[in-house]
Amino acid sequence: MIEQKRVLRTEIPGPRSGELHQRKLGAVSAGVSTGLPIYVERAGGGILVDADGNQLIDFGSGIAVTTVGNAAPRVVERVRAQVADFTHTCFMVTPYEEYLQVCEALNELTPGQQEKRSALFNSGAEAVENAVKIARSATGRQAVVAFDHAYHGRTNLTMALTAKNMPYKHRFGPFANEIYRVPMAYPFRWPTGPERCAEEAFAEFVNLVHAQVGESNTAAVLLEPIQGEGGFIVPAPGFVKLVADWCAEHGIVFIADEIQSGFCRTGDWFASEFEDVVPDLITTAKGIAGGLPLAGVTGRAELMDAVHAGGLGGTYGGNPVACAAALGAIETMRAENLPARAKQIEALFLPRLRRLAEQYPQIGEIRGRGAMLAIELVAGEQDKTPNAALAAKVNAACHQRGLVTLTAGTFGNVFRFLPPLSIGDELVAEGLDVLEEAFAAAV
Ligand code: PLZ
């Protein structure tokens, strides 16, 4: 286990990372950028060790992926054994038990007691694409409704579902059709204020789908129960349930994209539980497999089984090594009660973020749940103009001091916290000290 301590041996990034970064510029497409070019050599608990021997505190977990920690012992053990046994057969050719075990775990852990089935894929975007395929096939309808500030991936269909142009869609069109966008119940920016947000956003949603799409043409409504890349927007209380219930009334498949919010991140196994909603389909990825690429679609058996035989698949979907990793990750989540750990992390963060917000009127809102928390930065007390410049400055100041942080948001003005749930209390406290210093330096 790496010593759980922040250590700065050089400036960040250091000379060795700097050399590697020069090689990156010569070898890797300029289209693939990096937020903090320190080159990682080892990682675990809440620490990343870079090529210069610096130890950075991780408040990003590779965008909500290493929920159980990097190189988590149960993941490592199972992956080692699986790699030695066999690495690939293709589940569509000759199957193996690990795939079944992951599907059984997904069917059991996702919300709802209804009979469920799952299918496995390689990435979040692929899971979303397949959820749409399943919803269309099961309903015989085509339209898909997505929300403002949504993020669902970078493939052609998921670019169409993603709301934000830069950097995800710019110059990459034309996009898939039959995608319709509706307002998100975003309390902080709702024109008439947060109190009426759920009710008014729901009314607008219903009107738009009815008037512009037609209920009977609508295959699916796709929603992140806490929006991720869009800025950790927590829908106004009750909104998600209103939408899900309305979908049920009209035979529309309600898909919860829990790729970022799922697997213990928000203090529940899945964020939909908090909303008292049982999605028809749920997409998962990221935290599911401790860092190996794996994704799933899970849902009601009659929807999942409506697809013709051979209609779903892919060469690597549910690769045995990724499945072994998922079994190790899920075992860790159960053994260490990681939903409870996410709540403890929330309790460590919130008082400190509130104190910071008292000091800095540029912190317009603190939001999120569990270990999926954010602050939205604005111009000032009475002015909610998004303050992306400050977010970038605070981010850079954190990086310089050895704290890995991420920004988010349609306007680039949200500072988000996604620590691995394996991080210790002391590192959380130290990371928050660094954040305070970074604010003092940046404002
Ligand atoms: N749905 C809710 O958060 C991935 C994207 C990072 P993939 N979010 C991180 C980037 O800039 O590419 C995400 C998500 C939600 C779908 C996805 C897509 O998952 O595994 O990146 O394809």
mmCIF file of N, CA and C and ligand atoms in Angstrom, residues 63 123-125 128 151-154 168 224 229 257 259-260 286, ligand 1:
data_model
loop_
_atom_site.group_PDB
_atom_site.id
_atom_site.type_symbol
_atom_site.label_atom_id
_atom_site.label_comp_id
_atom_site.label_asym_id
_atom_site.label_seq_id
_atom_site.Cartn_x
_atom_site.Cartn_y
_atom_site.Cartn_z
ATOM 1 N N ILE A 63 -12.487 10.291 -12.971
ATOM 2 C CA ILE A 63 -13.898 10.619 -13.272
ATOM 3 C C ILE A 63 -14.838 9.526 -12.750
ATOM 4 N N SER A 123 -18.044 0.401 -22.712
ATOM 5 C CA SER A 123 -17.944 1.791 -22.261
ATOM 6 C C SER A 123 -19.327 2.323 -21.945
ATOM 7 N N GLY A 124 -19.342 3.431 -21.246
ATOM 8 C CA GLY A 124 -20.614 4.050 -20.902
ATOM 9 C C GLY A 124 -21.413 4.412 -22.142
ATOM 10 N N ALA A 125 -20.725 5.019 -23.117
ATOM 11 C CA ALA A 125 -21.426 5.423 -24.335
ATOM 12 C C ALA A 125 -22.088 4.214 -25.006
ATOM 13 N N VAL A 128 -25.245 3.305 -23.198
ATOM 14 C CA VAL A 128 -26.356 4.207 -23.508
ATOM 15 C C VAL A 128 -26.929 3.880 -24.896
ATOM 16 N N TYR A 151 -25.099 14.621 -20.255
ATOM 17 C CA TYR A 151 -23.915 14.041 -20.889
ATOM 18 C C TYR A 151 -24.117 12.537 -20.987
ATOM 19 N N HIS A 152 -24.003 12.000 -22.215
ATOM 20 C CA HIS A 152 -24.193 10.561 -22.367
ATOM 21 C C HIS A 152 -23.100 9.886 -23.175
ATOM 22 N N GLY A 153 -22.108 10.644 -23.685
ATOM 23 C CA GLY A 153 -20.997 9.993 -24.382
ATOM 24 C C GLY A 153 -20.570 10.723 -25.632
ATOM 25 N N ARG A 154 -19.631 10.098 -26.347
ATOM 26 C CA ARG A 154 -18.979 10.733 -27.496
ATOM 27 C C ARG A 154 -19.162 9.973 -28.807
ATOM 28 N N TYR A 168 -17.463 18.483 -26.966
ATOM 29 C CA TYR A 168 -17.930 17.134 -27.321
ATOM 30 C C TYR A 168 -18.476 17.003 -28.742
ATOM 31 N N GLU A 224 -30.004 11.458 -16.258
ATOM 32 C CA GLU A 224 -29.023 11.189 -15.194
ATOM 33 C C GLU A 224 -29.653 11.660 -13.872
ATOM 34 N N GLU A 229 -21.200 15.415 -16.088
ATOM 35 C CA GLU A 229 -20.388 16.421 -16.794
ATOM 36 C C GLU A 229 -21.105 17.769 -16.866
ATOM 37 N N ASP A 257 -29.501 6.977 -16.572
ATOM 38 C CA ASP A 257 -28.072 6.847 -16.858
ATOM 39 C C ASP A 257 -27.328 7.039 -15.538
ATOM 40 N N ILE A 259 -24.223 5.943 -15.015
ATOM 41 C CA ILE A 259 -22.825 5.649 -15.322
ATOM 42 C C ILE A 259 -21.895 6.389 -14.366
ATOM 43 N N GLN A 260 -22.247 7.629 -14.032
ATOM 44 C CA GLN A 260 -21.418 8.388 -13.089
ATOM 45 C C GLN A 260 -21.962 8.312 -11.660
ATOM 46 N N LYS A 286 -18.142 2.915 -15.466
ATOM 47 C CA LYS A 286 -17.242 3.579 -14.502
ATOM 48 C C LYS A 286 -16.948 2.751 -13.254
HETATM 49 N N1 PLZ B 1 -23.057 8.773 -19.214
HETATM 50 C C1 PLZ B 1 -23.569 9.967 -17.130
HETATM 51 O O1 PLZ B 1 -20.769 10.461 -17.011
HETATM 52 C C2 PLZ B 1 -18.877 9.536 -18.974
HETATM 53 C C3 PLZ B 1 -16.728 11.560 -19.781
HETATM 54 C C4 PLZ B 1 -15.358 12.060 -19.899
HETATM 55 P P1 PLZ B 1 -17.826 6.505 -21.394
HETATM 56 N N2 PLZ B 1 -18.442 10.698 -18.288
HETATM 57 C C5 PLZ B 1 -17.038 11.070 -18.403
HETATM 58 C C6 PLZ B 1 -15.073 12.565 -21.293
HETATM 59 O O2 PLZ B 1 -14.811 13.766 -21.423
HETATM 60 O O3 PLZ B 1 -15.111 11.760 -22.236
HETATM 61 C C7 PLZ B 1 -20.349 9.253 -19.032
HETATM 62 C C8 PLZ B 1 -21.244 9.734 -18.049
HETATM 63 C C9 PLZ B 1 -22.607 9.471 -18.169
HETATM 64 C C10 PLZ B 1 -22.247 8.280 -20.154
HETATM 65 C C11 PLZ B 1 -20.875 8.493 -20.095
HETATM 66 C C12 PLZ B 1 -20.008 7.915 -21.166
HETATM 67 O O4 PLZ B 1 -19.193 6.928 -20.634
HETATM 68 O O5 PLZ B 1 -17.365 5.283 -20.644
HETATM 69 O O6 PLZ B 1 -16.903 7.655 -21.305
HETATM 70 O O7 PLZ B 1 -18.215 6.184 -22.796
#
